[in-house]
Short mmCIF file of C-alpha atoms in Angstrom, two decimals:
data_model
loop_
_atom_site.label_atom_id
_atom_site.label_comp_id
_atom_site.label_asym_id
_atom_site.label_seq_id
_atom_site.Cartn_x
_atom_site.Cartn_y
_atom_site.Cartn_z
CA UNK A 1 0.00 0.00 0.00
CA UNK A 2 1.60 3.27 -1.08
CA UNK A 3 1.87 6.37 1.06
CA UNK A 4 0.47 9.50 -0.53
CA UNK A 5 0.12 13.17 0.20
CA UNK A 6 1.40 14.80 3.36
CA UNK A 7 2.13 11.42 4.96
CA UNK A 8 5.18 10.99 2.70
CA UNK A 9 7.43 13.48 4.51
CA UNK A 10 6.12 12.36 7.91
CA UNK A 11 6.81 8.69 7.23
CA UNK A 12 10.16 9.15 5.50
CA UNK A 13 11.47 11.07 8.51
CA UNK A 14 10.98 8.13 10.84
CA UNK A 15 12.04 5.55 8.23
CA UNK A 16 15.17 7.62 7.69
CA UNK A 17 15.98 7.41 11.38
CA UNK A 18 16.72 3.68 10.96
CA UNK A 19 19.92 4.06 8.88
CA UNK A 20 20.63 7.25 10.85
CA UNK A 21 20.76 5.15 14.03
CA UNK A 22 23.14 2.67 12.45
CA UNK A 23 25.45 5.42 11.23
CA UNK A 24 25.33 7.25 14.54
CA UNK A 25 26.37 4.09 16.38
CA UNK A 26 29.88 4.60 15.00
CA UNK A 27 30.18 8.17 13.72
CA UNK A 28 29.17 9.71 17.05
CA UNK A 29 32.11 8.00 18.75
CA UNK A 30 34.85 8.53 16.16
CA UNK A 31 36.00 11.90 17.63
CA UNK A 32 35.84 10.33 21.10
CA UNK A 33 38.18 7.42 20.32
CA UNK A 34 41.41 9.20 21.39
CA UNK A 35 39.78 10.18 24.71
CA UNK A 36 38.44 6.66 25.24
CA UNK A 37 41.90 5.31 24.49
CA UNK A 38 43.41 7.54 27.18
CA UNK A 39 40.68 6.75 29.71
CA UNK A 40 41.14 2.98 29.45
CA UNK A 41 44.87 3.10 28.51
CA UNK A 42 44.41 1.23 25.23
CA UNK A 43 46.55 0.84 22.14
CA UNK A 44 45.40 2.29 18.81
CA UNK A 45 44.28 -1.12 17.58
CA UNK A 46 42.43 -1.85 20.85
CA UNK A 47 40.61 1.48 20.66
CA UNK A 48 39.48 0.54 17.16
CA UNK A 49 37.63 -2.40 18.68
CA UNK A 50 35.38 0.05 20.51
CA UNK A 51 33.91 0.83 17.08
CA UNK A 52 34.23 -2.68 15.71
CA UNK A 53 32.41 -4.28 18.68
CA UNK A 54 29.35 -2.40 17.43
CA UNK A 55 29.85 -2.85 13.70
CA UNK A 56 30.63 -6.58 13.47
CA UNK A 57 27.41 -7.81 15.16
CA UNK A 58 25.51 -5.08 13.32
CA UNK A 59 26.79 -6.35 9.98
CA UNK A 60 25.82 -9.96 10.67
CA UNK A 61 22.41 -9.18 12.17
CA UNK A 62 21.55 -7.03 9.16
CA UNK A 63 20.98 -10.25 7.23
CA UNK A 64 18.93 -11.81 10.02
CA UNK A 65 16.77 -8.72 10.39
CA UNK A 66 15.93 -8.59 6.70
CA UNK A 67 15.10 -12.29 6.40
CA UNK A 68 12.89 -12.50 9.48
CA UNK A 69 11.10 -9.28 8.52
CA UNK A 70 10.01 -10.98 5.28
CA UNK A 71 8.24 -13.60 7.37
CA UNK A 72 7.08 -11.73 10.49
CA UNK A 73 6.59 -8.16 9.29
CA UNK A 74 8.89 -5.15 9.08
CA UNK A 75 7.20 -3.17 11.83
CA UNK A 76 7.38 -5.91 14.47
CA UNK A 77 11.04 -6.74 13.79
CA UNK A 78 11.90 -3.04 13.71
CA UNK A 79 10.46 -2.62 17.22
CA UNK A 80 12.54 -5.53 18.54
CA UNK A 81 15.74 -4.06 17.11
CA UNK A 82 15.09 -0.60 18.56
CA UNK A 83 14.37 -2.07 22.01
CA UNK A 84 17.72 -3.91 21.88
CA UNK A 85 19.49 -0.63 21.09
CA UNK A 86 17.80 1.02 24.06
CA UNK A 87 18.83 -1.86 26.33
CA UNK A 88 22.42 -1.76 25.10
CA UNK A 89 22.64 1.98 25.76
CA UNK A 90 21.34 1.49 29.30
CA UNK A 91 23.91 -1.26 29.99
CA UNK A 92 26.81 0.82 28.64
CA UNK A 93 25.77 3.86 30.66
CA UNK A 94 25.28 1.96 33.91
CA UNK A 95 28.60 0.12 33.49
CA UNK A 96 30.54 3.39 33.57
CA UNK A 97 29.22 4.30 36.99
CA UNK A 98 28.54 1.09 38.89
CA UNK A 99 30.67 -1.73 37.47
CA UNK A 100 34.36 -2.03 38.29
CA UNK A 101 35.17 -3.93 35.09
CA UNK A 102 33.56 -1.13 33.12
CA UNK A 103 35.42 -1.78 29.85
CA UNK A 104 34.05 -5.33 29.46
CA UNK A 105 30.49 -4.29 30.25
CA UNK A 106 30.82 -1.23 28.05
CA UNK A 107 31.81 -3.45 25.13
CA UNK A 108 28.93 -5.84 25.96
CA UNK A 109 26.53 -2.92 25.72
CA UNK A 110 28.08 -1.91 22.41
CA UNK A 111 27.58 -5.44 21.05
CA UNK A 112 23.88 -5.35 22.02
CA UNK A 113 23.53 -1.93 20.39
CA UNK A 114 25.12 -3.35 17.24
CA UNK A 115 22.71 -6.31 17.17
CA UNK A 116 19.72 -3.97 17.40
CA UNK A 117 21.09 -1.53 14.83
CA UNK A 118 21.83 -4.39 12.44
CA UNK A 119 18.26 -5.63 12.71
CA UNK A 120 16.65 -2.27 11.91
CA UNK A 121 19.09 -0.94 9.33
CA UNK A 122 18.01 -2.89 6.19
CA UNK A 123 14.34 -2.31 6.95
CA UNK A 124 14.51 1.29 5.73
CA UNK A 125 15.13 0.29 2.10
CA UNK A 126 12.60 -2.54 2.37
CA UNK A 127 9.98 -0.12 3.75
CA UNK A 128 10.62 2.29 0.87
CA UNK A 129 10.50 -0.41 -1.81
CA UNK A 130 7.07 -1.46 -0.51
CA UNK A 131 5.54 1.91 0.34
CA UNK A 132 6.66 4.04 -2.62
CA UNK A 133 6.46 3.77 -6.42
CA UNK A 134 7.92 5.53 -9.43
CA UNK A 135 9.55 8.92 -8.94
CA UNK A 136 8.61 9.00 -5.26
CA UNK A 137 10.62 5.81 -4.72
CA UNK A 138 13.70 7.30 -6.41
CA UNK A 139 13.40 10.43 -4.27
CA UNK A 140 12.92 8.32 -1.16
CA UNK A 141 16.08 6.29 -1.85
CA UNK A 142 18.00 9.51 -2.32
CA UNK A 143 16.52 10.82 0.92
CA UNK A 144 17.62 7.69 2.78
CA UNK A 145 21.20 8.26 1.68
CA UNK A 146 20.79 11.87 2.83
CA UNK A 147 19.86 10.56 6.27
CA UNK A 148 22.94 8.35 6.09
CA UNK A 149 24.99 11.37 5.17
CA UNK A 150 23.41 13.66 7.74
CA UNK A 151 24.01 11.01 10.40
CA UNK A 152 27.66 10.84 9.40
CA UNK A 153 27.79 14.63 9.23
CA UNK A 154 26.30 15.67 12.55
CA UNK A 155 27.37 12.65 14.63
CA UNK A 156 31.07 13.59 14.79
CA UNK A 157 30.08 17.21 15.47
CA UNK A 158 27.97 16.03 18.40
CA UNK A 159 30.85 13.81 19.46
CA UNK A 160 33.15 16.83 19.47
CA UNK A 161 30.75 18.68 21.75
CA UNK A 162 30.64 15.63 24.01
CA UNK A 163 34.34 16.19 24.67
CA UNK A 164 33.41 19.46 26.38
CA UNK A 165 31.15 17.59 28.81
CA UNK A 166 31.74 13.86 29.21
CA UNK A 167 32.02 11.33 26.41
CA UNK A 168 29.94 8.70 28.26
CA UNK A 169 26.73 10.77 28.02
CA UNK A 170 26.76 9.99 24.29
CA UNK A 171 24.92 6.76 25.13
CA UNK A 172 22.04 8.78 26.57
CA UNK A 173 21.73 10.73 23.33
CA UNK A 174 21.80 7.50 21.31
CA UNK A 175 19.06 6.05 23.53
CA UNK A 176 16.84 9.12 23.02
CA UNK A 177 17.03 8.86 19.22
CA UNK A 178 16.16 5.15 19.34
CA UNK A 179 13.11 5.97 21.47
CA UNK A 180 12.03 8.63 18.95
CA UNK A 181 12.35 6.16 16.06
CA UNK A 182 10.38 3.51 17.97
CA UNK A 183 7.49 5.89 18.62
CA UNK A 184 7.55 7.30 15.09
CA UNK A 185 7.49 3.95 13.29
CA UNK A 186 4.41 2.87 15.23
CA UNK A 187 2.65 6.17 14.53
CA UNK A 188 3.54 6.71 10.86
CA UNK A 189 3.43 3.23 9.29
CA UNK A 190 0.16 1.32 9.14
CA UNK A 191 0.28 -2.39 9.86
CA UNK A 192 -1.57 -3.29 6.66
CA UNK A 193 1.18 -1.63 4.60
CA UNK A 194 3.57 -4.47 5.39
CA UNK A 195 3.50 -7.62 3.26
CA UNK A 196 4.96 -10.79 4.75
CA UNK A 197 6.79 -13.31 2.57
CA UNK A 198 5.40 -16.81 2.21
CA UNK A 199 8.66 -18.22 0.83
CA UNK A 200 10.40 -20.98 2.74
CA UNK A 201 14.13 -20.69 3.48
CA UNK A 202 14.91 -23.13 0.66
CA UNK A 203 12.79 -21.15 -1.79
CA UNK A 204 14.42 -17.93 -0.62
CA UNK A 205 17.92 -19.28 -1.24
CA UNK A 206 16.88 -20.58 -4.66
CA UNK A 207 15.38 -17.21 -5.51
CA UNK A 208 18.56 -15.40 -4.47
CA UNK A 209 20.74 -17.74 -6.54
CA UNK A 210 18.52 -17.23 -9.56
CA UNK A 211 18.68 -13.46 -9.14
CA UNK A 212 22.51 -13.54 -9.06
CA UNK A 213 22.59 -15.69 -12.18
CA UNK A 214 20.34 -13.25 -14.03
CA UNK A 215 21.63 -9.94 -12.67
CA UNK A 216 25.23 -10.52 -11.64
CA UNK A 217 26.39 -7.77 -13.99
CA UNK A 218 24.56 -5.29 -11.76
CA UNK A 219 24.91 -7.03 -8.42
CA UNK A 220 28.69 -7.44 -8.54
CA UNK A 221 29.60 -3.73 -8.82
CA UNK A 222 26.71 -2.68 -6.53
CA UNK A 223 27.61 -4.99 -3.64
CA UNK A 224 31.37 -4.59 -3.98
CA UNK A 225 31.06 -0.82 -4.35
CA UNK A 226 28.81 -0.47 -1.31
CA UNK A 227 31.08 -2.59 0.87
CA UNK A 228 34.40 -1.09 -0.21
CA UNK A 229 33.02 2.44 -0.23
CA UNK A 230 31.91 2.20 3.41
CA UNK A 231 35.11 0.36 4.39
CA UNK A 232 37.30 3.14 3.03
CA UNK A 233 35.06 5.95 4.26
CA UNK A 234 35.11 4.81 7.89
CA UNK A 235 38.79 3.95 7.65
CA UNK A 236 39.49 7.47 6.41
CA UNK A 237 37.39 8.99 9.19
CA UNK A 238 39.22 6.92 11.81
CA UNK A 239 42.54 8.09 10.33
CA UNK A 240 41.31 11.70 10.22
CA UNK A 241 40.39 11.61 13.92
CA UNK A 242 44.06 10.97 14.78
CA UNK A 243 45.43 13.39 12.19
CA UNK A 244 43.13 16.08 13.59
CA UNK A 245 44.38 15.35 17.09
CA UNK A 246 48.02 15.72 15.99
CA UNK A 247 48.10 18.20 13.09
CA UNK A 248 44.94 20.30 13.21
CA UNK A 249 45.47 24.03 13.85
CA UNK A 250 42.17 24.06 15.78
CA UNK A 251 41.42 23.01 19.39
CA UNK A 252 40.54 19.33 19.93
CA UNK A 253 36.90 20.25 20.57
CA UNK A 254 36.67 21.15 16.86
CA UNK A 255 37.82 17.73 15.70
CA UNK A 256 34.22 16.63 15.23
CA UNK A 257 33.58 19.54 12.85
CA UNK A 258 36.73 18.71 10.88
CA UNK A 259 35.74 15.05 10.58
CA UNK A 260 32.26 16.13 9.49
CA UNK A 261 33.53 18.32 6.64
CA UNK A 262 34.15 15.50 4.12
CA UNK A 263 30.69 14.17 4.93
CA UNK A 264 29.13 17.38 3.66
CA UNK A 265 30.08 16.14 0.20
CA UNK A 266 28.41 12.80 0.89
CA UNK A 267 25.21 14.41 2.15
CA UNK A 268 24.85 17.04 -0.57
CA UNK A 269 25.67 14.63 -3.40
CA UNK A 270 23.24 12.02 -2.04
CA UNK A 271 20.48 14.61 -1.92
CA UNK A 272 21.14 16.01 -5.40
CA UNK A 273 21.53 12.58 -6.97
CA UNK A 274 18.28 11.37 -5.43
CA UNK A 275 16.40 14.40 -6.75
CA UNK A 276 17.70 14.18 -10.32
CA UNK A 277 18.02 10.42 -10.72
CA UNK A 278 15.83 8.92 -13.44
CA UNK A 279 14.62 5.34 -13.66
CA UNK A 280 16.79 4.39 -16.64
CA UNK A 281 19.75 2.09 -17.15
CA UNK A 282 21.80 4.96 -18.56
CA UNK A 283 21.22 7.15 -15.52
CA UNK A 284 22.11 4.41 -13.05
CA UNK A 285 25.34 3.71 -14.90
CA UNK A 286 26.33 7.36 -15.34
CA UNK A 287 25.89 8.21 -11.67
CA UNK A 288 27.82 5.15 -10.55
CA UNK A 289 30.65 5.99 -12.99
CA UNK A 290 30.84 9.61 -11.83
CA UNK A 291 30.90 8.45 -8.23
CA UNK A 292 33.76 6.01 -8.81
CA UNK A 293 35.84 8.65 -10.61
CA UNK A 294 35.53 11.01 -7.64
CA UNK A 295 36.39 8.23 -5.18
CA UNK A 296 39.53 7.38 -7.14
CA UNK A 297 40.50 11.06 -7.30
CA UNK A 298 40.01 11.45 -3.55
CA UNK A 299 42.13 8.41 -2.77
CA UNK A 300 44.98 9.58 -5.01
CA UNK A 301 44.74 13.02 -3.41
CA UNK A 302 45.97 11.55 -0.13
CA UNK A 303 49.49 11.45 -1.60
CA UNK A 304 49.57 15.18 -0.72
CA UNK A 305 49.38 14.22 2.94
CA UNK A 306 52.01 16.75 4.04
CA UNK A 307 49.22 19.33 4.08
CA UNK A 308 46.40 18.84 6.60
CA UNK A 309 44.06 20.85 4.35
CA UNK A 310 44.76 18.57 1.37
CA UNK A 311 44.01 15.49 3.47
CA UNK A 312 40.60 16.88 4.41
CA UNK A 313 39.93 17.97 0.81
CA UNK A 314 40.86 14.54 -0.58
CA UNK A 315 38.46 12.87 1.84
CA UNK A 316 35.79 15.38 0.81
CA UNK A 317 36.10 14.26 -2.83
CA UNK A 318 35.99 10.60 -1.85
CA UNK A 319 32.86 11.08 0.27
CA UNK A 320 31.20 13.12 -2.48
CA UNK A 321 31.81 10.31 -4.96
CA UNK A 322 30.32 7.78 -2.58
CA UNK A 323 27.31 10.08 -2.17
CA UNK A 324 26.72 9.91 -5.94
CA UNK A 325 27.32 6.17 -6.20
CA UNK A 326 25.05 4.91 -3.40
CA UNK A 327 21.62 6.36 -4.39
CA UNK A 328 22.09 5.11 -7.96
CA UNK A 329 23.16 1.66 -6.71
CA UNK A 330 20.20 1.48 -4.31
CA UNK A 331 17.69 2.41 -7.02
CA UNK A 332 19.18 -0.11 -9.46
CA UNK A 333 18.99 -2.82 -6.81
CA UNK A 334 15.34 -2.00 -6.07
CA UNK A 335 14.53 -2.34 -9.78
CA UNK A 336 15.97 -5.87 -9.81
CA UNK A 337 14.63 -7.56 -6.69
CA UNK A 338 11.26 -9.24 -6.41
CA UNK A 339 8.73 -8.28 -3.75
CA UNK A 340 9.08 -11.61 -1.91
CA UNK A 341 12.84 -11.28 -1.44
CA UNK A 342 13.23 -7.55 -0.79
CA UNK A 343 14.02 -7.93 2.88
CA UNK A 344 16.65 -10.62 2.34
CA UNK A 345 18.27 -8.89 -0.66
CA UNK A 346 18.53 -5.48 0.98
CA UNK A 347 19.71 -7.17 4.16
CA UNK A 348 22.53 -8.95 2.29
CA UNK A 349 23.53 -5.69 0.64
CA UNK A 350 23.43 -3.80 3.94
CA UNK A 351 25.44 -6.54 5.64
CA UNK A 352 28.24 -6.14 3.12
CA UNK A 353 28.19 -2.37 3.56
CA UNK A 354 28.41 -2.59 7.33
CA UNK A 355 31.10 -5.24 7.30
CA UNK A 356 33.06 -2.52 5.55
CA UNK A 357 32.13 -0.10 8.34
CA UNK A 358 33.20 -2.68 10.91
CA UNK A 359 36.67 -3.48 9.62
CA UNK A 360 37.65 -0.07 8.24
CA UNK A 361 38.81 1.41 11.59
CA UNK A 362 40.66 -1.75 12.67
CA UNK A 363 42.60 -2.23 9.43
CA UNK A 364 43.36 1.47 9.08
CA UNK A 365 44.63 1.40 12.67
CA UNK A 366 47.15 -1.22 11.52
CA UNK A 367 47.96 0.46 8.20
CA UNK A 368 48.55 3.88 9.79
CA UNK A 369 52.10 2.80 10.71
CA UNK A 370 52.99 3.10 7.00
CA UNK A 371 51.08 5.86 5.24
CA UNK A 372 52.28 5.08 1.72
CA UNK A 373 51.16 1.49 2.11
CA UNK A 374 47.81 2.69 3.48
CA UNK A 375 47.20 4.80 0.37
CA UNK A 376 48.24 2.00 -1.99
CA UNK A 377 45.94 -0.43 -0.15
CA UNK A 378 43.04 2.01 -0.42
CA UNK A 379 43.72 2.58 -4.12
CA UNK A 380 43.83 -1.17 -4.70
CA UNK A 381 40.34 -1.60 -3.23
CA UNK A 382 38.71 1.32 -5.03
CA UNK A 383 40.34 0.50 -8.39
CA UNK A 384 38.85 -2.99 -8.01
CA UNK A 385 35.41 -1.37 -8.27
CA UNK A 386 36.33 0.25 -11.58
CA UNK A 387 37.64 -3.12 -12.77
CA UNK A 388 34.40 -4.90 -11.83
CA UNK A 389 32.35 -2.29 -13.68
CA UNK A 390 34.49 -2.68 -16.78
CA UNK A 391 34.25 -6.46 -16.55
CA UNK A 392 30.48 -6.54 -15.90
CA UNK A 393 29.12 -3.89 -18.25
CA UNK A 394 29.24 -4.44 -22.00
CA UNK A 395 27.92 -0.96 -22.70
CA UNK A 396 28.94 2.34 -21.10
CA UNK A 397 26.75 5.43 -21.64
CA UNK A 398 29.66 7.60 -22.75
CA UNK A 399 28.79 9.39 -25.98
CA UNK A 400 25.87 7.04 -26.72
CA UNK A 401 22.90 5.39 -25.03
CA UNK A 402 22.77 1.96 -23.42
CA UNK A 403 19.16 2.16 -22.29
CA UNK A 404 18.02 -0.21 -25.03
CA UNK A 405 19.59 -3.05 -23.05
CA UNK A 406 17.62 -4.91 -20.42
CA UNK A 407 18.94 -4.75 -16.88
CA UNK A 408 19.54 -8.49 -16.85
CA UNK A 409 21.68 -8.36 -20.00
CA UNK A 410 23.95 -5.36 -19.51
#
């Protein structure tokens, strides 16, 4: 059942909070990592696990959340995930004041938060695919990436302000947003708008295999690009948090604003792409190509790392390219999947993206000992996306049209 009229903006706000919550679970804490490291006397790699303890369970439970929502309803599963986030925030907050082994209980709370965030995250795209059609669906997918971008944008700024007070109150803020999303989903989305899948697990697996056989030329660059893009983005942000601490001409309280600057490019480009994207093969391809070119340029720009301003600018270009790539990839994926497998497909895609989020900070924490190797590693991953696009697509809309081709025979 489609949403029409004034209910569109009302509903999309609360649907958009779902990926916002996932993004905030890491981005809010990135500026706080150096302070957390000092508080608990951790190494750089150990401090990276503060982020990864959230992202790894989130990535794996993304798939579970999407699959079970196909069978039991998006709204019900969404509520369970949000309640888990709330519980995890309460545990982490209490552990800092009343538990002597606070680090272990803090991490336990982060794991629970990650499980809940993983469950709710893929439901946003599944909600949109079911509740919107045509141009409204394209705009809604662009809006979802805007929420992703806004979450990445304001979370580190909020984290920077937390440094002025106490970093542990960030869990209270995270809890409040989860409560808002829980109330909003129940108010704005009608129960009869959700369609449950009647497919068995065996049928679901068969359907997924068939879809990959038919559409691998789209699915390969979409899934790889989403995963690697998020991996590099969060790795860059983790790296930038330490560079800002050491080389920024501004006070440490402004580190959150500095980290947020590249994400302006992600947010603005996601919004613009979503507004101008058309439901054609040519448009999907063009936007993904433009996005990859900017990501490559941003990665190569890190070779000018002697200048702090150039580092921030290079990351701005990379984030802007990712902001162009993701809405086009999301819309192309929605055009491929069947109604019965939407939850599982978007969950698989989201899982790959958030596995990138999970391991970006940890691996960049290791690579930061050799900056040239870090840049070459990053370039290797992003150039792989360009290679997969060249290998998968027989026709590129450069100087001519490819829209005569069917999506399953690109």
